[in-house]
mmCIF file of C-alpha atoms in Angstrom:
data_model
loop_
_atom_site.group_PDB
_atom_site.id
_atom_site.type_symbol
_atom_site.label_atom_id
_atom_site.label_comp_id
_atom_site.label_asym_id
_atom_site.label_seq_id
_atom_site.Cartn_x
_atom_site.Cartn_y
_atom_site.Cartn_z
ATOM 1 C CA MET Y 67 -11.386 46.165 -7.045
ATOM 2 C CA HIS Y 68 -14.759 45.004 -5.747
ATOM 3 C CA LYS Y 69 -14.514 43.850 -2.103
ATOM 4 C CA ARG Y 70 -15.984 40.401 -2.849
ATOM 5 C CA THR Y 71 -13.721 39.978 -5.878
ATOM 6 C CA PHE Y 72 -10.740 41.002 -3.804
ATOM 7 C CA LEU Y 73 -11.598 38.485 -1.078
ATOM 8 C CA GLN Y 74 -12.075 35.693 -3.637
ATOM 9 C CA ALA Y 75 -8.749 36.510 -5.262
ATOM 10 C CA THR Y 76 -7.052 36.574 -1.869
ATOM 11 C CA ALA Y 77 -8.544 33.172 -0.944
ATOM 12 C CA ALA Y 78 -7.414 31.659 -4.250
ATOM 13 C CA LEU Y 79 -3.877 32.939 -3.746
ATOM 14 C CA ALA Y 80 -3.854 31.618 -0.196
ATOM 15 C CA LEU Y 81 -4.889 28.146 -1.412
ATOM 16 C CA ALA Y 82 -2.112 28.088 -3.996
ATOM 17 C CA GLY Y 83 0.321 29.490 -1.473
ATOM 18 C CA SER Y 84 -0.561 26.840 1.094
ATOM 19 C CA PHE Y 85 0.808 24.260 -1.321
ATOM 20 C CA GLY Y 86 3.754 26.480 -2.097
ATOM 21 C CA LEU Y 87 3.737 26.485 -5.895
ATOM 22 C CA ALA Y 88 1.795 28.331 -8.578
ATOM 23 C CA HIS Y 89 0.264 26.776 -11.680
ATOM 24 C CA ALA Y 90 2.834 28.521 -13.857
ATOM 25 C CA GLN Y 91 5.562 26.502 -12.147
ATOM 26 C CA SER Y 92 3.831 23.150 -12.659
ATOM 27 C CA THR Y 93 6.204 20.236 -12.032
ATOM 28 C CA PRO Y 94 5.506 16.961 -13.900
ATOM 29 C CA ILE Y 95 5.369 13.849 -11.686
ATOM 30 C CA LYS Y 96 4.921 10.390 -13.196
ATOM 31 C CA PHE Y 97 3.390 8.126 -10.543
ATOM 32 C CA LEU Y 98 3.003 4.321 -10.707
ATOM 33 C CA LEU Y 99 0.531 2.350 -8.609
ATOM 34 C CA ASP Y 100 1.312 -1.114 -7.253
ATOM 35 C CA TRP Y 101 -1.634 -2.736 -9.036
ATOM 36 C CA ARG Y 102 -4.510 -2.133 -11.416
ATOM 37 C CA PHE Y 103 -7.225 0.429 -10.750
ATOM 38 C CA GLU Y 104 -9.144 -1.012 -7.795
ATOM 39 C CA GLY Y 105 -10.781 0.369 -4.674
ATOM 40 C CA PRO Y 106 -7.586 1.366 -2.803
ATOM 41 C CA SER Y 107 -6.286 3.350 -5.789
ATOM 42 C CA ALA Y 108 -8.990 5.914 -4.939
ATOM 43 C CA LEU Y 109 -6.548 7.216 -2.318
ATOM 44 C CA PHE Y 110 -4.490 8.614 -5.223
ATOM 45 C CA LEU Y 111 -7.143 9.114 -7.892
ATOM 46 C CA GLN Y 112 -9.306 11.368 -5.706
ATOM 47 C CA PRO Y 113 -6.691 14.089 -5.069
ATOM 48 C CA ALA Y 114 -5.854 13.964 -8.785
ATOM 49 C CA ALA Y 115 -9.495 14.227 -9.887
ATOM 50 C CA LYS Y 116 -10.260 17.025 -7.431
ATOM 51 C CA GLY Y 117 -7.294 19.074 -8.597
ATOM 52 C CA TYR Y 118 -5.322 18.962 -5.351
ATOM 53 C CA PHE Y 119 -2.094 18.062 -7.126
ATOM 54 C CA LYS Y 120 -2.647 20.891 -9.622
ATOM 55 C CA GLN Y 121 -3.277 23.319 -6.785
ATOM 56 C CA ALA Y 122 0.040 22.156 -5.366
ATOM 57 C CA GLY Y 123 1.800 23.134 -8.584
ATOM 58 C CA LEU Y 124 2.168 19.550 -9.810
ATOM 59 C CA ASP Y 125 1.204 17.900 -13.074
ATOM 60 C CA VAL Y 126 0.687 14.336 -11.805
ATOM 61 C CA SER Y 127 -0.040 11.380 -14.102
ATOM 62 C CA ILE Y 128 -1.082 8.114 -12.425
ATOM 63 C CA ASP Y 129 -0.659 4.735 -14.120
ATOM 64 C CA ALA Y 130 -1.867 1.278 -13.085
ATOM 65 C CA GLY Y 131 0.873 -1.113 -11.962
ATOM 66 C CA SER Y 132 1.695 -4.808 -12.122
ATOM 67 C CA GLY Y 133 2.993 -5.511 -8.608
ATOM 68 C CA SER Y 134 5.129 -3.852 -5.957
ATOM 69 C CA GLY Y 135 8.368 -5.353 -7.243
ATOM 70 C CA ALA Y 136 7.775 -3.864 -10.678
ATOM 71 C CA ALA Y 137 6.847 -0.496 -9.165
ATOM 72 C CA VAL Y 138 10.148 -0.355 -7.250
ATOM 73 C CA GLN Y 139 12.139 -1.325 -10.330
ATOM 74 C CA ARG Y 140 10.435 1.185 -12.620
ATOM 75 C CA VAL Y 141 10.956 4.037 -10.188
ATOM 76 C CA ALA Y 142 14.578 2.941 -9.779
ATOM 77 C CA SER Y 143 15.031 3.003 -13.558
ATOM 78 C CA GLY Y 144 13.742 6.565 -13.738
ATOM 79 C CA THR Y 145 10.706 5.619 -15.840
ATOM 80 C CA TYR Y 146 8.602 6.959 -12.961
ATOM 81 C CA ASP Y 147 9.394 9.693 -10.445
ATOM 82 C CA MET Y 148 7.321 8.252 -7.616
ATOM 83 C CA GLY Y 149 5.298 5.135 -6.910
ATOM 84 C CA PHE Y 150 3.305 3.008 -4.486
ATOM 85 C CA ALA Y 151 4.920 -0.225 -3.342
ATOM 86 C CA ASP Y 152 5.210 -2.708 -0.508
ATOM 87 C CA MET Y 153 7.935 -1.774 1.998
ATOM 88 C CA ALA Y 154 9.310 -5.331 1.943
ATOM 89 C CA SER Y 155 9.732 -5.147 -1.851
ATOM 90 C CA LEU Y 156 11.599 -1.868 -1.460
ATOM 91 C CA MET Y 157 13.854 -3.418 1.206
ATOM 92 C CA GLU Y 158 14.477 -6.457 -0.979
ATOM 93 C CA PHE Y 159 15.533 -4.261 -3.912
ATOM 94 C CA HIS Y 160 17.984 -2.321 -1.746
ATOM 95 C CA ALA Y 161 19.536 -5.454 -0.264
ATOM 96 C CA ASN Y 162 19.767 -7.382 -3.540
ATOM 97 C CA ASN Y 163 21.056 -4.434 -5.587
ATOM 98 C CA PRO Y 164 23.633 -2.776 -3.316
ATOM 99 C CA ASP Y 165 25.434 -1.204 -6.292
ATOM 100 C CA ALA Y 166 22.315 0.127 -8.059
ATOM 101 C CA PRO Y 167 22.888 3.829 -8.799
ATOM 102 C CA ASN Y 168 19.335 4.934 -7.988
ATOM 103 C CA LYS Y 169 17.555 3.121 -5.186
ATOM 104 C CA PRO Y 170 14.072 4.510 -4.417
ATOM 105 C CA VAL Y 171 13.317 5.709 -0.896
ATOM 106 C CA ALA Y 172 10.062 5.493 1.091
ATOM 107 C CA VAL Y 173 8.732 8.942 2.015
ATOM 108 C CA MET Y 174 5.294 8.141 3.500
ATOM 109 C CA VAL Y 175 3.551 5.097 4.987
ATOM 110 C CA VAL Y 176 0.023 4.486 3.670
ATOM 111 C CA TYR Y 177 -0.619 0.866 4.733
ATOM 112 C CA ASN Y 178 0.645 0.816 8.300
ATOM 113 C CA ASN Y 179 0.269 -2.980 8.361
ATOM 114 C CA THR Y 180 0.992 -5.543 5.684
ATOM 115 C CA PRO Y 181 -2.277 -6.710 4.083
ATOM 116 C CA ALA Y 182 -0.872 -10.258 4.012
ATOM 117 C CA ALA Y 183 -2.945 -12.982 5.630
ATOM 118 C CA VAL Y 184 -3.399 -16.737 5.731
ATOM 119 C CA MET Y 185 -6.854 -17.956 4.735
ATOM 120 C CA ALA Y 186 -8.406 -21.395 5.112
ATOM 121 C CA LEU Y 187 -11.918 -22.774 4.979
ATOM 122 C CA LYS Y 188 -13.471 -23.791 8.294
ATOM 123 C CA LYS Y 189 -14.495 -27.151 6.852
ATOM 124 C CA SER Y 190 -10.773 -28.008 6.557
ATOM 125 C CA GLY Y 191 -10.523 -28.227 10.335
ATOM 126 C CA ILE Y 192 -7.902 -25.479 10.461
ATOM 127 C CA GLN Y 193 -8.775 -23.115 13.298
ATOM 128 C CA THR Y 194 -5.496 -21.566 14.428
ATOM 129 C CA ALA Y 195 -2.033 -20.893 13.008
ATOM 130 C CA ALA Y 196 -0.688 -23.965 14.769
ATOM 131 C CA ASP Y 197 -3.053 -26.121 12.697
ATOM 132 C CA LEU Y 198 -1.103 -25.176 9.547
ATOM 133 C CA SER Y 199 1.796 -27.474 10.421
ATOM 134 C CA GLY Y 200 2.086 -30.300 7.928
ATOM 135 C CA LYS Y 201 -0.496 -28.764 5.590
ATOM 136 C CA LYS Y 202 -0.400 -27.849 1.884
ATOM 137 C CA MET Y 203 -0.370 -24.108 1.303
ATOM 138 C CA GLY Y 204 -0.813 -22.286 -1.968
ATOM 139 C CA ALA Y 205 0.287 -18.930 -3.400
ATOM 140 C CA PRO Y 206 2.182 -17.501 -6.369
ATOM 141 C CA VAL Y 207 5.943 -17.646 -5.766
ATOM 142 C CA PHE Y 208 6.171 -13.841 -5.637
ATOM 143 C CA ASP Y 209 3.252 -13.374 -3.213
ATOM 144 C CA ALA Y 210 4.222 -11.067 -0.330
ATOM 145 C CA GLY Y 211 2.564 -13.274 2.269
ATOM 146 C CA ARG Y 212 4.359 -16.370 0.988
ATOM 147 C CA LYS Y 213 7.731 -14.625 0.971
ATOM 148 C CA ALA Y 214 7.220 -13.398 4.532
ATOM 149 C CA PHE Y 215 5.735 -16.701 5.721
ATOM 150 C CA PRO Y 216 8.957 -17.826 7.478
ATOM 151 C CA THR Y 217 8.440 -14.894 9.882
ATOM 152 C CA PHE Y 218 4.788 -15.890 10.404
ATOM 153 C CA ALA Y 219 5.805 -19.534 10.900
ATOM 154 C CA LYS Y 220 8.462 -18.630 13.470
ATOM 155 C CA ALA Y 221 6.091 -16.384 15.416
ATOM 156 C CA ASN Y 222 3.390 -19.075 15.487
ATOM 157 C CA GLN Y 223 5.500 -22.260 15.688
ATOM 158 C CA VAL Y 224 4.352 -23.589 12.309
ATOM 159 C CA SER Y 225 6.480 -26.265 10.616
ATOM 160 C CA ASP Y 226 6.546 -28.748 7.719
ATOM 161 C CA VAL Y 227 4.427 -26.699 5.315
ATOM 162 C CA THR Y 228 4.375 -27.831 1.667
ATOM 163 C CA TRP Y 229 3.971 -25.040 -0.877
ATOM 164 C CA ILE Y 230 1.975 -25.350 -4.104
ATOM 165 C CA SER Y 231 2.594 -22.616 -6.689
ATOM 166 C CA MET Y 232 0.032 -21.206 -9.099
ATOM 167 C CA ASP Y 233 -0.842 -18.090 -11.079
ATOM 168 C CA PRO Y 234 -2.776 -15.471 -9.046
ATOM 169 C CA PRO Y 235 -6.198 -16.096 -10.682
ATOM 170 C CA LEU Y 236 -6.105 -19.760 -9.578
ATOM 171 C CA ARG Y 237 -5.213 -19.197 -5.914
ATOM 172 C CA GLU Y 238 -8.697 -18.954 -4.413
ATOM 173 C CA THR Y 239 -10.127 -21.504 -6.861
ATOM 174 C CA MET Y 240 -7.617 -24.118 -5.686
ATOM 175 C CA LEU Y 241 -8.537 -23.433 -2.054
ATOM 176 C CA VAL Y 242 -12.250 -23.845 -2.801
ATOM 177 C CA ARG Y 243 -11.588 -27.091 -4.717
ATOM 178 C CA GLY Y 244 -9.499 -28.463 -1.854
ATOM 179 C CA ASP Y 245 -6.269 -28.637 -3.861
ATOM 180 C CA VAL Y 246 -4.578 -26.749 -1.005
ATOM 181 C CA ASP Y 247 -5.442 -26.483 2.683
ATOM 182 C CA ALA Y 248 -4.720 -22.769 3.017
ATOM 183 C CA ILE Y 249 -3.480 -19.797 0.997
ATOM 184 C CA THR Y 250 -1.625 -16.561 1.581
ATOM 185 C CA GLY Y 251 -2.871 -13.352 0.014
ATOM 186 C CA PHE Y 252 -3.910 -9.785 0.711
ATOM 187 C CA THR Y 253 -6.986 -9.664 2.930
ATOM 188 C CA PHE Y 254 -8.883 -7.214 0.730
ATOM 189 C CA THR Y 255 -8.099 -9.259 -2.387
ATOM 190 C CA SER Y 256 -8.440 -12.916 -1.455
ATOM 191 C CA LEU Y 257 -11.461 -12.563 0.846
ATOM 192 C CA LEU Y 258 -13.486 -10.903 -1.899
ATOM 193 C CA ASN Y 259 -12.204 -13.401 -4.472
ATOM 194 C CA LEU Y 260 -13.398 -16.256 -2.255
ATOM 195 C CA GLU Y 261 -16.819 -14.635 -1.953
ATOM 196 C CA ALA Y 262 -16.957 -14.371 -5.746
ATOM 197 C CA ARG Y 263 -16.442 -18.147 -5.817
ATOM 198 C CA GLY Y 264 -19.422 -18.788 -3.573
ATOM 199 C CA VAL Y 265 -17.704 -18.884 -0.165
ATOM 200 C CA LYS Y 266 -19.394 -16.989 2.670
ATOM 201 C CA ALA Y 267 -17.184 -14.741 4.793
ATOM 202 C CA GLU Y 268 -18.206 -16.589 7.958
ATOM 203 C CA ASP Y 269 -16.862 -19.832 6.485
ATOM 204 C CA VAL Y 270 -13.345 -18.431 6.105
ATOM 205 C CA VAL Y 271 -10.641 -18.664 8.768
ATOM 206 C CA LEU Y 272 -8.689 -15.408 8.450
ATOM 207 C CA MET Y 273 -5.256 -15.009 10.054
ATOM 208 C CA GLN Y 274 -3.938 -11.538 9.383
ATOM 209 C CA TYR Y 275 -0.171 -11.283 9.755
ATOM 210 C CA ALA Y 276 -0.450 -8.113 11.845
ATOM 211 C CA ASP Y 277 -2.542 -10.023 14.415
ATOM 212 C CA HIS Y 278 -0.135 -12.969 14.458
ATOM 213 C CA GLY Y 279 3.181 -11.415 15.425
ATOM 214 C CA VAL Y 280 4.261 -10.035 12.037
ATOM 215 C CA LYS Y 281 4.272 -6.251 12.455
ATOM 216 C CA HIS Y 282 5.550 -5.434 8.978
ATOM 217 C CA TYR Y 283 4.677 -2.187 7.266
ATOM 218 C CA GLY Y 284 2.698 -2.495 4.044
ATOM 219 C CA ASN Y 285 2.589 -0.102 1.122
ATOM 220 C CA VAL Y 286 4.500 3.151 1.110
ATOM 221 C CA ILE Y 287 4.947 6.056 -1.280
ATOM 222 C CA ILE Y 288 8.412 5.896 -2.815
ATOM 223 C CA ALA Y 289 10.478 8.512 -4.642
ATOM 224 C CA HIS Y 290 13.435 8.456 -7.015
ATOM 225 C CA PRO Y 291 16.639 9.702 -5.334
ATOM 226 C CA LYS Y 292 17.181 12.349 -8.024
ATOM 227 C CA LEU Y 293 13.770 13.864 -7.269
ATOM 228 C CA ILE Y 294 14.694 13.878 -3.584
ATOM 229 C CA GLU Y 295 17.944 15.667 -4.349
ATOM 230 C CA GLN Y 296 16.811 18.052 -7.072
ATOM 231 C CA ASN Y 297 13.222 18.916 -6.119
ATOM 232 C CA PRO Y 298 12.413 18.016 -2.508
ATOM 233 C CA GLN Y 299 9.700 20.682 -2.492
ATOM 234 C CA ALA Y 300 7.760 18.743 -5.140
ATOM 235 C CA ILE Y 301 7.688 15.706 -2.859
ATOM 236 C CA LYS Y 302 6.422 17.814 0.032
ATOM 237 C CA GLN Y 303 3.666 19.263 -2.132
ATOM 238 C CA PHE Y 304 2.719 15.811 -3.450
ATOM 239 C CA LEU Y 305 2.395 14.372 0.061
ATOM 240 C CA ALA Y 306 0.385 17.375 1.270
ATOM 241 C CA ALA Y 307 -2.070 17.099 -1.620
ATOM 242 C CA PHE Y 308 -2.258 13.303 -1.273
ATOM 243 C CA THR Y 309 -2.960 13.563 2.457
ATOM 244 C CA LYS Y 310 -5.809 16.002 1.873
ATOM 245 C CA GLY Y 311 -7.419 13.655 -0.656
ATOM 246 C CA ALA Y 312 -6.764 10.518 1.384
ATOM 247 C CA GLY Y 313 -8.529 12.054 4.371
ATOM 248 C CA GLU Y 314 -11.638 12.562 2.249
ATOM 249 C CA VAL Y 315 -11.464 8.997 0.902
ATOM 250 C CA ILE Y 316 -11.174 7.527 4.394
ATOM 251 C CA ALA Y 317 -14.160 9.588 5.541
ATOM 252 C CA ASN Y 318 -16.332 8.697 2.543
ATOM 253 C CA PRO Y 319 -15.105 5.651 0.577
ATOM 254 C CA ALA Y 320 -18.361 5.181 -1.352
ATOM 255 C CA ASP Y 321 -18.094 8.623 -2.942
ATOM 256 C CA ALA Y 322 -14.438 8.135 -3.877
ATOM 257 C CA ILE Y 323 -15.035 5.030 -6.012
ATOM 258 C CA GLN Y 324 -16.374 7.214 -8.833
ATOM 259 C CA HIS Y 325 -12.778 8.249 -9.534
ATOM 260 C CA VAL Y 326 -11.714 4.598 -9.893
ATOM 261 C CA LYS Y 327 -14.655 3.986 -12.228
ATOM 262 C CA ALA Y 328 -13.570 6.988 -14.288
ATOM 263 C CA ARG Y 329 -10.178 5.369 -14.914
ATOM 264 C CA ASP Y 330 -11.514 1.856 -15.551
ATOM 265 C CA GLY Y 331 -15.124 1.733 -16.670
ATOM 266 C CA ILE Y 332 -15.541 -2.033 -16.205
ATOM 267 C CA VAL Y 333 -14.867 -2.098 -12.447
ATOM 268 C CA ASN Y 334 -17.721 -3.259 -10.204
ATOM 269 C CA THR Y 335 -18.559 -0.197 -8.108
ATOM 270 C CA GLY Y 336 -20.074 -2.154 -5.225
ATOM 271 C CA LEU Y 337 -17.210 -4.649 -5.080
ATOM 272 C CA GLU Y 338 -14.523 -1.977 -5.218
ATOM 273 C CA THR Y 339 -16.254 0.082 -2.538
ATOM 274 C CA ARG Y 340 -16.119 -2.949 -0.257
ATOM 275 C CA ARG Y 341 -12.475 -3.560 -1.187
ATOM 276 C CA LEU Y 342 -11.575 0.026 -0.346
ATOM 277 C CA GLN Y 343 -13.452 -0.105 2.957
ATOM 278 C CA LEU Y 344 -11.742 -3.377 3.856
ATOM 279 C CA ALA Y 345 -8.337 -1.882 3.064
ATOM 280 C CA ILE Y 346 -9.091 1.178 5.200
ATOM 281 C CA ASP Y 347 -10.294 -0.911 8.130
ATOM 282 C CA THR Y 348 -7.434 -3.440 8.091
ATOM 283 C CA VAL Y 349 -4.282 -1.573 7.047
ATOM 284 C CA VAL Y 350 -4.906 2.197 6.876
ATOM 285 C CA ASN Y 351 -7.017 3.008 9.936
ATOM 286 C CA SER Y 352 -5.539 0.236 12.078
ATOM 287 C CA ALA Y 353 -4.596 0.346 15.753
ATOM 288 C CA ASP Y 354 -0.925 0.413 14.742
ATOM 289 C CA ALA Y 355 -1.574 3.372 12.430
ATOM 290 C CA HIS Y 356 -3.123 5.282 15.318
ATOM 291 C CA GLN Y 357 -0.087 4.487 17.434
ATOM 292 C CA ASP Y 358 2.450 5.603 14.804
ATOM 293 C CA GLY Y 359 0.331 8.345 13.253
ATOM 294 C CA PHE Y 360 -0.804 8.385 9.629
ATOM 295 C CA GLY Y 361 2.128 8.568 7.237
ATOM 296 C CA ARG Y 362 4.745 7.896 9.891
ATOM 297 C CA LEU Y 363 6.493 4.831 11.246
ATOM 298 C CA ASN Y 364 8.249 3.617 14.366
ATOM 299 C CA PRO Y 365 12.041 3.303 13.811
ATOM 300 C CA GLY Y 366 12.309 0.306 16.132
ATOM 301 C CA ARG Y 367 9.535 -1.516 14.339
ATOM 302 C CA LEU Y 368 11.137 -0.686 10.985
ATOM 303 C CA ALA Y 369 14.497 -2.054 12.159
ATOM 304 C CA LEU Y 370 12.865 -5.315 13.293
ATOM 305 C CA MET Y 371 11.093 -5.617 9.953
ATOM 306 C CA ALA Y 372 14.375 -5.044 8.096
ATOM 307 C CA SER Y 373 15.992 -7.889 10.025
ATOM 308 C CA GLU Y 374 13.053 -10.246 9.512
ATOM 309 C CA VAL Y 375 12.787 -9.479 5.785
ATOM 310 C CA SER Y 376 16.535 -10.040 5.390
ATOM 311 C CA ASP Y 377 16.108 -13.504 6.904
ATOM 312 C CA ALA Y 378 12.798 -14.490 5.280
ATOM 313 C CA TYR Y 379 13.718 -13.237 1.795
ATOM 314 C CA GLY Y 380 17.315 -14.455 1.955
ATOM 315 C CA THR Y 381 18.677 -11.154 0.628
ATOM 316 C CA LYS Y 382 22.242 -10.795 -0.680
ATOM 317 C CA THR Y 383 23.068 -8.156 1.927
ATOM 318 C CA ARG Y 384 21.457 -7.187 5.212
ATOM 319 C CA ILE Y 385 18.853 -4.440 4.960
ATOM 320 C CA ASP Y 386 19.794 -1.095 6.478
ATOM 321 C CA PRO Y 387 16.519 0.481 7.679
ATOM 322 C CA LYS Y 388 18.075 3.953 7.683
ATOM 323 C CA VAL Y 389 18.549 4.054 3.893
ATOM 324 C CA VAL Y 390 15.044 2.958 2.868
ATOM 325 C CA TRP Y 391 13.134 5.651 4.773
ATOM 326 C CA ASN Y 392 13.140 9.473 4.756
ATOM 327 C CA ASP Y 393 10.448 11.271 6.760
ATOM 328 C CA SER Y 394 11.638 14.822 6.084
ATOM 329 C CA PHE Y 395 8.950 15.465 3.442
ATOM 330 C CA LEU Y 396 5.927 14.607 5.579
ATOM 331 C CA PRO Y 397 3.260 17.252 6.203
ATOM 332 C CA ALA Y 398 2.873 18.761 9.665
ATOM 333 C CA ALA Y 399 1.237 16.656 12.382
ATOM 334 C CA ALA Y 400 -2.024 18.609 12.138
ATOM 335 C CA GLU Y 401 -2.292 17.855 8.400
ATOM 336 C CA LEU Y 402 -1.582 14.167 8.992
ATOM 337 C CA ASP Y 403 -4.372 13.888 11.565
ATOM 338 C CA ILE Y 404 -6.849 12.283 9.140
ATOM 339 C CA LEU Y 405 -7.653 8.956 10.819
ATOM 340 C CA PRO Y 406 -11.122 8.732 12.403
ATOM 341 C CA GLN Y 407 -11.281 7.282 15.886
ATOM 342 C CA LYS Y 408 -11.675 3.518 15.926
#
């Protein structure tokens, strides 16, 4: 064999071996996102488009979602093997369905902080969280920030809030019209939606939950318990390939948006690049993420979140933090070291 050919063949085998599985042993994985194809979905679409999952011996299909609650339920039903969902939604499912035969488990943290925030317009006179007392607030009934608001209110001594419910597309419109004094929503969603309605960023009062005493984890990768039991190696390979791709996305968000555009041709490339960058800055490459380490979490912080979610969501049973989280599939520390210095 030619020396160069031999070296190339050896390198190719080493790459496949580093992920542990060969193409001939390809394992199908059906993966469900939390929402439609937008900027942050590049974190998953890039490793798929670049073949990292295939190199890991996985045949991964990625579908757009319709909310974290639905993602948890569809993984629980076995329709999907893995998914991307808000940790609070996962906790809520566990606590409200104690007898469910297959409760998904979180295997990696992606959003180290909840993206939830309170937003108001400066012209309303609201400047701090304390100013929310006695005001009208708006959000869909299932909004994560609204459901967790009792924790925010307790941490910031807010009382006597009146809630106005609406469909998601009307949330920012009602704030701009003055129908409500403030809204809850994800930072990288509602801020950009307000801009699209003619509001300048400097005219928005932004109160991110993570900066106001609510240290809840955001979105995590979840897995079906049967996959955990029957093919734990597939989960390890998925997380290794995902981490490699996510590191590239964090380093160069603008380049990664092409993979979102490939899945949904009508997305606005500039807008979704900004959305992805905002998500990276606020919930992926946050100070808390640097403290915990990408992909990981702090058990004490998780236990506090479980208690607060139990109270705020009024779950049927108390949430046991030990059963919603399994870190045994995470890549080695060196592989997880993908966050650039702040």
